[in-house]
Every structure is written in structure tokens, then in C-alpha cells.
mmCIF file of C-alpha atoms in Angstrom:
data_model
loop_
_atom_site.group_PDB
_atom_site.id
_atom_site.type_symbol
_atom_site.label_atom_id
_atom_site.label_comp_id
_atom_site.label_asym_id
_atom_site.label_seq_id
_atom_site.Cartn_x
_atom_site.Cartn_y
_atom_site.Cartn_z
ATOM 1 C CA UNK A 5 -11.331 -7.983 -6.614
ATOM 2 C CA UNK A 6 -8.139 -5.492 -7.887
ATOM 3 C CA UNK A 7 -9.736 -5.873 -11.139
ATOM 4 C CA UNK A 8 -9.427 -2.858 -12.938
ATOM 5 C CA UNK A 9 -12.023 -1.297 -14.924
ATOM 6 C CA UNK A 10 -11.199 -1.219 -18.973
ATOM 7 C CA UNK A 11 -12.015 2.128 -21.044
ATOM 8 C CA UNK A 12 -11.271 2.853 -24.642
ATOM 9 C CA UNK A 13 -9.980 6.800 -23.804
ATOM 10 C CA UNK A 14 -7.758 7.322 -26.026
ATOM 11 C CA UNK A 15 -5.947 6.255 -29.847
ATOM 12 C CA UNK A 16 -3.672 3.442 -30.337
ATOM 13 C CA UNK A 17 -0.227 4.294 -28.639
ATOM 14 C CA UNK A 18 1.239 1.891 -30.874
ATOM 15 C CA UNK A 19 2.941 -0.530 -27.760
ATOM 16 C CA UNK A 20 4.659 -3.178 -28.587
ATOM 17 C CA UNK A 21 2.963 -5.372 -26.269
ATOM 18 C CA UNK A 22 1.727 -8.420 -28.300
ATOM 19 C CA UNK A 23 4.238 -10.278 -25.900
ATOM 20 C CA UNK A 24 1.581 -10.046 -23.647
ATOM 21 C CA UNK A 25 -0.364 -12.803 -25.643
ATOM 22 C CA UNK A 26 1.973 -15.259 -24.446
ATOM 23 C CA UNK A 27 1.793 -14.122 -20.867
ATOM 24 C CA UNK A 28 5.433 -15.750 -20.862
ATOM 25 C CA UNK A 29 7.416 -12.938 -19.809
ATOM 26 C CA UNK A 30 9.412 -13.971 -16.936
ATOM 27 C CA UNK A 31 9.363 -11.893 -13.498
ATOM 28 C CA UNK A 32 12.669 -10.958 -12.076
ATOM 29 C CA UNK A 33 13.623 -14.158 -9.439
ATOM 30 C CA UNK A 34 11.601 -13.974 -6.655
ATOM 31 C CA UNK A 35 12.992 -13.737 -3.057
ATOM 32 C CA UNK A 36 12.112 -16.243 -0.569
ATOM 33 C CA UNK A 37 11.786 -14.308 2.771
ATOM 34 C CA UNK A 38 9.715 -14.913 5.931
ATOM 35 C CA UNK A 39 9.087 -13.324 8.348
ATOM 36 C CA UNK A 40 11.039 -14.037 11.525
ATOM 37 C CA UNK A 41 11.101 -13.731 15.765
ATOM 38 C CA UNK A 42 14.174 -12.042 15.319
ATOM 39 C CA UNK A 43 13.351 -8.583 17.469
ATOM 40 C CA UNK A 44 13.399 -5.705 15.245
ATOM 41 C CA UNK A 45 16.021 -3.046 15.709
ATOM 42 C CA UNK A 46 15.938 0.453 16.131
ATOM 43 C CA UNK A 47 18.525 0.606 13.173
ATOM 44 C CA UNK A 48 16.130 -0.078 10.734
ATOM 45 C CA UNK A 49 14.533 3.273 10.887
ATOM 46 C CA UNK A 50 18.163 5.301 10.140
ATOM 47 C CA UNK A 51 18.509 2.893 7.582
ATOM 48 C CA UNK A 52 15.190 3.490 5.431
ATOM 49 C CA UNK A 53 16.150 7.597 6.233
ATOM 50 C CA UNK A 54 18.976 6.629 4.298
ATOM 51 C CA UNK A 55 17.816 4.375 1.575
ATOM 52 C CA UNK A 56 14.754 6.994 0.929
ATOM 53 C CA UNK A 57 17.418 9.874 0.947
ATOM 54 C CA UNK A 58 19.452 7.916 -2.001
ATOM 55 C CA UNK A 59 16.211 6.955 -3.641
ATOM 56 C CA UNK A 60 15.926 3.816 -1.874
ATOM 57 C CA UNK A 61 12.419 1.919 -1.065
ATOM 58 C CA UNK A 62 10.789 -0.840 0.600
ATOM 59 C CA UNK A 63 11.997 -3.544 -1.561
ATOM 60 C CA UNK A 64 15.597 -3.009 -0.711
ATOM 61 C CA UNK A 65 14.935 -4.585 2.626
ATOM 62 C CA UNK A 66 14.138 -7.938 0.560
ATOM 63 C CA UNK A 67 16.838 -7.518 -1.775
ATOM 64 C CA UNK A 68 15.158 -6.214 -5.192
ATOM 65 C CA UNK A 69 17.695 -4.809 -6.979
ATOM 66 C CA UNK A 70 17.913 -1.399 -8.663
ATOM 67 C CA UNK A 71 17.869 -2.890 -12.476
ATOM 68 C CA UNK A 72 14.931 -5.542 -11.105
ATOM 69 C CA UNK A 73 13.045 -2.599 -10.274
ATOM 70 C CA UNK A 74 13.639 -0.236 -12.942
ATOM 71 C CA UNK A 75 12.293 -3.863 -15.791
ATOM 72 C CA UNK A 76 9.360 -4.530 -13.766
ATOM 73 C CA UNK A 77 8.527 -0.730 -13.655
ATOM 74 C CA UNK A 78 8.653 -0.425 -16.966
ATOM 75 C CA UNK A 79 6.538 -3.047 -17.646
ATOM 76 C CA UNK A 80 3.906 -2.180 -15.405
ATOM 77 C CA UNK A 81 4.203 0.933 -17.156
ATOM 78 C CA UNK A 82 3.612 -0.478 -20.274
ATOM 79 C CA UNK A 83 0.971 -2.779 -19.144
ATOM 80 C CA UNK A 84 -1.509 -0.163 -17.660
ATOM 81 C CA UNK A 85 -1.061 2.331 -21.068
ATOM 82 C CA UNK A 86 -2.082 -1.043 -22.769
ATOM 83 C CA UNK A 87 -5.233 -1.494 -20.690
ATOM 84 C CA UNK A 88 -6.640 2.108 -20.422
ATOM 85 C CA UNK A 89 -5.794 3.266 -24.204
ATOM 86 C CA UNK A 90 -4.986 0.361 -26.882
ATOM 87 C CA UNK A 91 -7.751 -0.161 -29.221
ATOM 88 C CA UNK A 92 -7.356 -3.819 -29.380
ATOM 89 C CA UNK A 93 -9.497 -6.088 -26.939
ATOM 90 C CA UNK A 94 -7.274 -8.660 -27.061
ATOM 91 C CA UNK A 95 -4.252 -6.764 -26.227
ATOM 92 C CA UNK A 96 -6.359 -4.867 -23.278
ATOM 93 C CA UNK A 97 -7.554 -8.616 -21.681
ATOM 94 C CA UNK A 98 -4.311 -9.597 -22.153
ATOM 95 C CA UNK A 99 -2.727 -7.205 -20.002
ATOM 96 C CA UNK A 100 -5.483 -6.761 -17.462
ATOM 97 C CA UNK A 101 -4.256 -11.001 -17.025
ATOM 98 C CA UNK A 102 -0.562 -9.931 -16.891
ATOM 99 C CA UNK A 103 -1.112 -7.390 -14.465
ATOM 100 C CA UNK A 104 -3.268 -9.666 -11.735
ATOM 101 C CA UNK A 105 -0.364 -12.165 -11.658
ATOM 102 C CA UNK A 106 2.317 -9.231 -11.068
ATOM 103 C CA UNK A 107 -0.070 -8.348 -7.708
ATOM 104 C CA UNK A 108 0.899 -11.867 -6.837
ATOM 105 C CA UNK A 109 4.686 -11.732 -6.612
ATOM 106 C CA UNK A 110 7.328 -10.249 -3.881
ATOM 107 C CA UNK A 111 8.359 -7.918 -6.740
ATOM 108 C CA UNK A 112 5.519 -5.947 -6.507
ATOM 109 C CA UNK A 113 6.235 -4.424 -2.809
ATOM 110 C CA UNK A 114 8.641 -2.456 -4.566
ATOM 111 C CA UNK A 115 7.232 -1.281 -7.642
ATOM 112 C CA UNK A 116 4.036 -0.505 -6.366
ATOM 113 C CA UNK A 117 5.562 1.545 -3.389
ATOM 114 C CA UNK A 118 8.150 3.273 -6.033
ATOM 115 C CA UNK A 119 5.528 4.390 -8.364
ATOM 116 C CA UNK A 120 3.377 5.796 -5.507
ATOM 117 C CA UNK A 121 6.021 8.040 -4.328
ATOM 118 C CA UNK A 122 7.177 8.960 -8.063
ATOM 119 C CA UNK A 123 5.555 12.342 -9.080
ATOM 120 C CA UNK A 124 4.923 11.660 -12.161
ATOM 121 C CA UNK A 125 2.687 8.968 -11.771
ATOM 122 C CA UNK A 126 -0.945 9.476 -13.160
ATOM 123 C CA UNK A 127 -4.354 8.769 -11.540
ATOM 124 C CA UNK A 128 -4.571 5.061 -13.616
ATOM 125 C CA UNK A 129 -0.879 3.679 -12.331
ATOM 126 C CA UNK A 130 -1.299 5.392 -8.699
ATOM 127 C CA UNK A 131 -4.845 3.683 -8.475
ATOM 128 C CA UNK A 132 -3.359 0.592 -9.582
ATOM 129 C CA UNK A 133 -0.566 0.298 -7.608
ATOM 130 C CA UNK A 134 -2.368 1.576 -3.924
ATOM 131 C CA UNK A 135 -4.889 -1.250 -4.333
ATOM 132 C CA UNK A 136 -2.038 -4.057 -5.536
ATOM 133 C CA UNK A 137 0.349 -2.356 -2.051
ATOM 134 C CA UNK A 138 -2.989 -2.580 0.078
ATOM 135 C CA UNK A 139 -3.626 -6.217 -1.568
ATOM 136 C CA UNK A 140 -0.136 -7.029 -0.373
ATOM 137 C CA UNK A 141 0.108 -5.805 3.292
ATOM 138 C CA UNK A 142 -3.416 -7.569 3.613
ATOM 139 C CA UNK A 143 -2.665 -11.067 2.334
ATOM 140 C CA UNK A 144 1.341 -11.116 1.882
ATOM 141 C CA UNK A 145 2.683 -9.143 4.958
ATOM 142 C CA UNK A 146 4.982 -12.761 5.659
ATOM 143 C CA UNK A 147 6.721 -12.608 2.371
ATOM 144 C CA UNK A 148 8.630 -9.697 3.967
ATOM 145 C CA UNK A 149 11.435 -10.290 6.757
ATOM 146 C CA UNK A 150 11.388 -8.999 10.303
ATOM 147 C CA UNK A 151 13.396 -5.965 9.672
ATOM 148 C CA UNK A 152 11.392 -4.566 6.841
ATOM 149 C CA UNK A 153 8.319 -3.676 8.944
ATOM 150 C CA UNK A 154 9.915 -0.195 9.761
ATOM 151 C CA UNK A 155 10.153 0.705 6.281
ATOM 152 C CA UNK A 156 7.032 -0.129 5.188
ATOM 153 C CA UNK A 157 5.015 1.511 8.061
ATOM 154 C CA UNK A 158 7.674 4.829 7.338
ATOM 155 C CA UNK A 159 6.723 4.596 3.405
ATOM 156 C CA UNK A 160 2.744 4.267 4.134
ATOM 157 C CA UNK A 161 2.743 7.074 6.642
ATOM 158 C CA UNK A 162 4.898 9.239 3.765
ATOM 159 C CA UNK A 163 1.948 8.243 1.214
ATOM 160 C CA UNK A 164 -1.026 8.996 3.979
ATOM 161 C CA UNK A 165 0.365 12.442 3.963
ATOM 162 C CA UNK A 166 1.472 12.689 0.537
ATOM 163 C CA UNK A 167 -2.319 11.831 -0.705
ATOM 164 C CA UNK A 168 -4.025 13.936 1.962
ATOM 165 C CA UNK A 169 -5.538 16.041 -0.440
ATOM 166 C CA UNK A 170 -6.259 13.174 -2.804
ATOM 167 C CA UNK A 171 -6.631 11.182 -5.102
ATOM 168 C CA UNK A 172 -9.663 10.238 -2.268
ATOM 169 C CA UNK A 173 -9.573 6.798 -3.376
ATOM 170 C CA UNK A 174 -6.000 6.418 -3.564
ATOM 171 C CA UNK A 175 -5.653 7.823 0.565
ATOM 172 C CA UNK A 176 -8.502 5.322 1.052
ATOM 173 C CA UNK A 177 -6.418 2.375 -0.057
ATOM 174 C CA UNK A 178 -2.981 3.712 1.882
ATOM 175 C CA UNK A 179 -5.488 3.765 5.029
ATOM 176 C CA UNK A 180 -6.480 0.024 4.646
ATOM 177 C CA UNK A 181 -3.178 -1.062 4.259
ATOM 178 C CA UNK A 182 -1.952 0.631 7.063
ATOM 179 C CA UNK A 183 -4.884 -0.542 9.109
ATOM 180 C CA UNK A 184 -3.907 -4.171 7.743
ATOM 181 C CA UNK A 185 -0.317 -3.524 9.125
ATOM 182 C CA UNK A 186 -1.624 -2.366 12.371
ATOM 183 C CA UNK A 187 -3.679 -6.359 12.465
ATOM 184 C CA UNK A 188 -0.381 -7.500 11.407
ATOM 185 C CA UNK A 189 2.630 -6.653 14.336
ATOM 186 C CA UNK A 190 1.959 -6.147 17.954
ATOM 187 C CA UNK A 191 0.837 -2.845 19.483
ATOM 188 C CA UNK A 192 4.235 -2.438 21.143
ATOM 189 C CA UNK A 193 5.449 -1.299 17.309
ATOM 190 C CA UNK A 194 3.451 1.667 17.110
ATOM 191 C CA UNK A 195 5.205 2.515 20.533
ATOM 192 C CA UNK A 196 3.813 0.889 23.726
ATOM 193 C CA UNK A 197 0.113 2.732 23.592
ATOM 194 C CA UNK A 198 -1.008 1.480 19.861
ATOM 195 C CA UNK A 199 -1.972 2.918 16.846
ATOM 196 C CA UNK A 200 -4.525 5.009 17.941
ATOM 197 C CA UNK A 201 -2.390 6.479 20.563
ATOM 198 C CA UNK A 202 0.574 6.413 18.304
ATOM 199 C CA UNK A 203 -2.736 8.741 15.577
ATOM 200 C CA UNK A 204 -3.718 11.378 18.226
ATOM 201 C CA UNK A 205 0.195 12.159 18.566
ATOM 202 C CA UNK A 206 0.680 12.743 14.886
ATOM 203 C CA UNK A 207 -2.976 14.580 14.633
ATOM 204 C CA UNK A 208 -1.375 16.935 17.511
ATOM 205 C CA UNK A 209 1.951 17.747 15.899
ATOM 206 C CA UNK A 210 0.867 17.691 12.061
ATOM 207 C CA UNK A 211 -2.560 18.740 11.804
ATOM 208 C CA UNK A 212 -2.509 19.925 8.462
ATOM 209 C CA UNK A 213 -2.940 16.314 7.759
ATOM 210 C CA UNK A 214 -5.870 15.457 9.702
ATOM 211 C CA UNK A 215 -8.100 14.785 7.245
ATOM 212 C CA UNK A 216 -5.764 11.754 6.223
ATOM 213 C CA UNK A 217 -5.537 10.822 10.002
ATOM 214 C CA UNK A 218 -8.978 10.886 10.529
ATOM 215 C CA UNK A 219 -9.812 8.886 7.384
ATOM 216 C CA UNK A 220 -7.425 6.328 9.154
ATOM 217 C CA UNK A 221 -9.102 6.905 12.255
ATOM 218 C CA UNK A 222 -12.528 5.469 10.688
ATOM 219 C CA UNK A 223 -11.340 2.696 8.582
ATOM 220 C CA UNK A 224 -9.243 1.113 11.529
ATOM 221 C CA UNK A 225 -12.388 -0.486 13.288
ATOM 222 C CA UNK A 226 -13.794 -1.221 10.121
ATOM 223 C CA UNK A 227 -10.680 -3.747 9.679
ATOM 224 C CA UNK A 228 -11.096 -5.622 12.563
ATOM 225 C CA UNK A 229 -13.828 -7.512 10.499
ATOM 226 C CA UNK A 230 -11.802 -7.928 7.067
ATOM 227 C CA UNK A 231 -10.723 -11.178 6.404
ATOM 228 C CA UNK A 232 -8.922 -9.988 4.162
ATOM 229 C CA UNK A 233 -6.232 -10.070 5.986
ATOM 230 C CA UNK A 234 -4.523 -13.167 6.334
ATOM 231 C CA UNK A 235 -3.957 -12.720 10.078
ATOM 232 C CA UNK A 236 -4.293 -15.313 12.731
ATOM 233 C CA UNK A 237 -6.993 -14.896 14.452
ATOM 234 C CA UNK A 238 -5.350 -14.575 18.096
ATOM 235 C CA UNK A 239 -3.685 -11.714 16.428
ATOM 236 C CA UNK A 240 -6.897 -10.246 14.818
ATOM 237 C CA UNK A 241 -8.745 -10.717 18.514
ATOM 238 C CA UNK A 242 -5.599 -8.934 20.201
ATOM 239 C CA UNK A 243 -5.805 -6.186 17.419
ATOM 240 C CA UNK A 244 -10.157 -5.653 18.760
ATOM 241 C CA UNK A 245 -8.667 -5.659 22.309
ATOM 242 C CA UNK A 246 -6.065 -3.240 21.734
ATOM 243 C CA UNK A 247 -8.619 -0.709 19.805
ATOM 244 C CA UNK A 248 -11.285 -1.016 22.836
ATOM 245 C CA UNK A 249 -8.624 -0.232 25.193
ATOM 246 C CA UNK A 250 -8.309 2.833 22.470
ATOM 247 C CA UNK A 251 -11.539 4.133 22.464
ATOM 248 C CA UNK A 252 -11.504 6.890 24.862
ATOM 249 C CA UNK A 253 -8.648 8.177 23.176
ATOM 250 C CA UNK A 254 -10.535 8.245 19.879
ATOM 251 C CA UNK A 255 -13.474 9.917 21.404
ATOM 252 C CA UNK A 256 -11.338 11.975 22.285
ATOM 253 C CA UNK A 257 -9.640 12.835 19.260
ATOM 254 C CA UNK A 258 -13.599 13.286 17.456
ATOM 255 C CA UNK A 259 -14.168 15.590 19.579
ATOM 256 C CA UNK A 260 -11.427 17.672 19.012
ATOM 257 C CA UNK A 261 -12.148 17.650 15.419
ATOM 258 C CA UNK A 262 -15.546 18.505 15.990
ATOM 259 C CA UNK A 263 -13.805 22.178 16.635
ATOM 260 C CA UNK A 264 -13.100 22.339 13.637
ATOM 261 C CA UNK A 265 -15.777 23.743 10.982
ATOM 262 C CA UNK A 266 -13.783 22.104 8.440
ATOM 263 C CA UNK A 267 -13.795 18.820 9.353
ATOM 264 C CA UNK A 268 -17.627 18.478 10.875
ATOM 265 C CA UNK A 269 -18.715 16.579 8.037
ATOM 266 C CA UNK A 270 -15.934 14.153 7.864
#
């Protein structure tokens, strides 16, 4: 369940978010997208350095407009002040509803992913928005075209580093949905020898970030079981396969760690 937990921290911060009552606000219009055979180009990956560089994010692959993005944020904003702090149980179970059914729609790719990488984000919206951009790459990954894979995999790797040092449960969530993603699209994507291959690279260049790594390291076998993720299951068996084929590599890669005084117990 993305449930998330109510507290009463906090005085009244005097929202106006009764509107929430009627749990009639409309979304912005949703885009219809699936995802394609098309092959994916190379492009795509100058083209997110670009639309990160100018502030761009995932959703701008799907079409989500700058003023979409900035209403929804707010909201969200909004919404999760109203269910941590406002005194009023109705107003709190009212946006705890509002929120679930924003998980649901295309919108929130982008919003989610935006908030994650905005600094200014607290622990409550950066908790809530890793579990509802996990939620998505598990169960929604073919709302997005073809050519926004890139992207996405480029934004989660940017928040696996980002969180390295924590929030821990916040890098948990950014290593499921990666590990999702990984169920998701061939191995050729990662670059011909996998994911786990594609791991022990980055753990060689950037290893001031292999705690994060390693983190993903674990969880990946632990996702070949999830049916969570709405994969078929030809895919899921190829993703098993392709981690077996793996495993010496990963052995490999524990071992290394083991060198490491700081990383023994992880």
C-alpha cells in the first residue's frame, strides 16, 4: 500500500483546502501514450542532458507542460502539508484520498520526479513522491512512450546518487524502481552485458557511491519475485536469466566490497 501514515505534528496552517471535500478538482488532461517497437535512439540521451540543463524532466518526454506541472505541484504541495499538520480529521482523510488517486495518473511521472530532484523538498513530500515514482515504474512503465526510457533510467540513476547518504528509505524506493525498470526493457539497454554489468562499471568509476550501488545490488534479485510489477512474465523469466548469467560478476563485486571496512556490514 503507498498509504501514508497520518500524524498531528504540528498547528493548523490555515490551508485552504476544504476543496478537497469534494475530491472534484480536475487533473491537468491526461496524455494517452504507449509504449511502442519503435527502436530507441541514441538522441534521447543529449536530449534529457538538455532538458535537465534548462530544468527539464521526465514528463517532457510525454508532453506535460511547464504550467501543468508547476498546478499539480502545487497541489501536491498543498495536499501533503494538509495530511501531516491540519488539525482537522476530515480535511487530513480527505487529502490522504486525493493524494492516492494523483499516484494513479500520467501526471504524476513528472511531479514526483521534479520534487525529488528539487532541494527544497522535505522528508514527508520526498517520501511521498519516491514511493508514488517507484509505484509508477512498477505498475505504469507502458503509459510512457519508447523514447522516454532514457530519461527516466538518467533521472533514477541522478536520484540513486543524489540519496546515497539518505533519506535510507527514500534510496530504498529509487532502488526498487530502478530494479522494476531493469524487469521492464531488455538487457541490451543497460548496454549489451545487463544491469549488473552495466553496476560493477559505475561501482569502479564512482565509488563514492557504492553504498547506493550496492543497496541496488541486493534489492535486484529480490525483484525478480515482485509482482508488483506488471511485467509479462516471458519478460520477468528473461530478467532471472539475465541476473544468473550475472552472478559471477556480482560475486565478484561482494567481494571487492568486502575490502572495504566500511562497507562489511552492508
Amino acid at each position: 500500500s503507498n498509504r501514508i501514515p497520518h500524524t498531528r505534528a504540528g498547528p493548523s496552517l490555515l490551508l485552504r483546502f476544504k476543496f478537497l471535500l469534494l475530491l472534484q478538482k480536475p487533473y491537468p488532461p491526461r496524455i494517452a501514450g504507449r509504449r511502442s517497437s519503435t527502436p530507441r535512439k541514441s538522441s534521447t540521451v543529449e536530449g534529457y542532458s538538455r532538458q535537465r540543463a534548462s530544468g527539464g524532466t521526465v514528463g517532457e518526454e510525454v508532453g506535460f507542460g511547464a504550467g501543468m506541472e508547476a498546478q499539480a505541484t502545487a497541489t501536491v504541495k498543498e495536499a501533503l502539508a494538509a495530511l501531516y499538520h491540519h488539525p482537522d480529521d476530515t480535511i487530513r482523510t480527505a487529502a490522504d484520498r486525493w493524494l492516492q488517486k494523483f499516484q494513479h495518473t500520467l501526471d504524476a511521472w513528472q511531479v514526483a520526479d521534479s520534487l525529488l530532484h528539487d532541494e527544497s523538498s522535505n522528508l514527508e513530500t520526498l517520501m511521498f513522491c519516491s514511493q508514488t515514482l517507484r509505484s509508477k515504474v512498477q505498475r505504469d512503465f507502458e503509459e510512457l512512450p519508447s523514447e522516454a526510457f532514457r530519461p527516466l533510467q538518467d533521472s533514477l540513476y541522478g536520484l540513486l546518487k543524489k540519496f546515497n547518504k539518505g533519506p535510507p528509505k527514500v534510496r530504498t524506493q529509487i532502488c526498487i524502481a530502478i530494479a522494476a525498470l531493469a524487469v521492464h526493457v531488455p538487457v541490451e539497454d543497460w548496454g549489451g552485458g545487463g544491469i549488473v554489468n552495466w553496476l560493477g562499471d559505475e561501482m569502479k568509476s564512482q565509488q563514492e557511491f557504492i553504498p547506493s550501488f550496492l543497496e541496488l545490488l541486493i534489492i535486484l534479485p529480490q525483484e525478480t519475485s515482485s509482482y508488483k510489477i506488471a511485467a509479462r512474465p516471458e519478460r520477468r523469466n528473461q530478467f532471472e536469466n539475465d541476473l544468473c548469467s550475472s552472478a559471477n560478476v556480482a560475486l565478484s563485486l561482494l567481494t571487492a566490497c568486502l575490502g572495504f571496512d566500511e562497507l562489511k556490514e552492508q
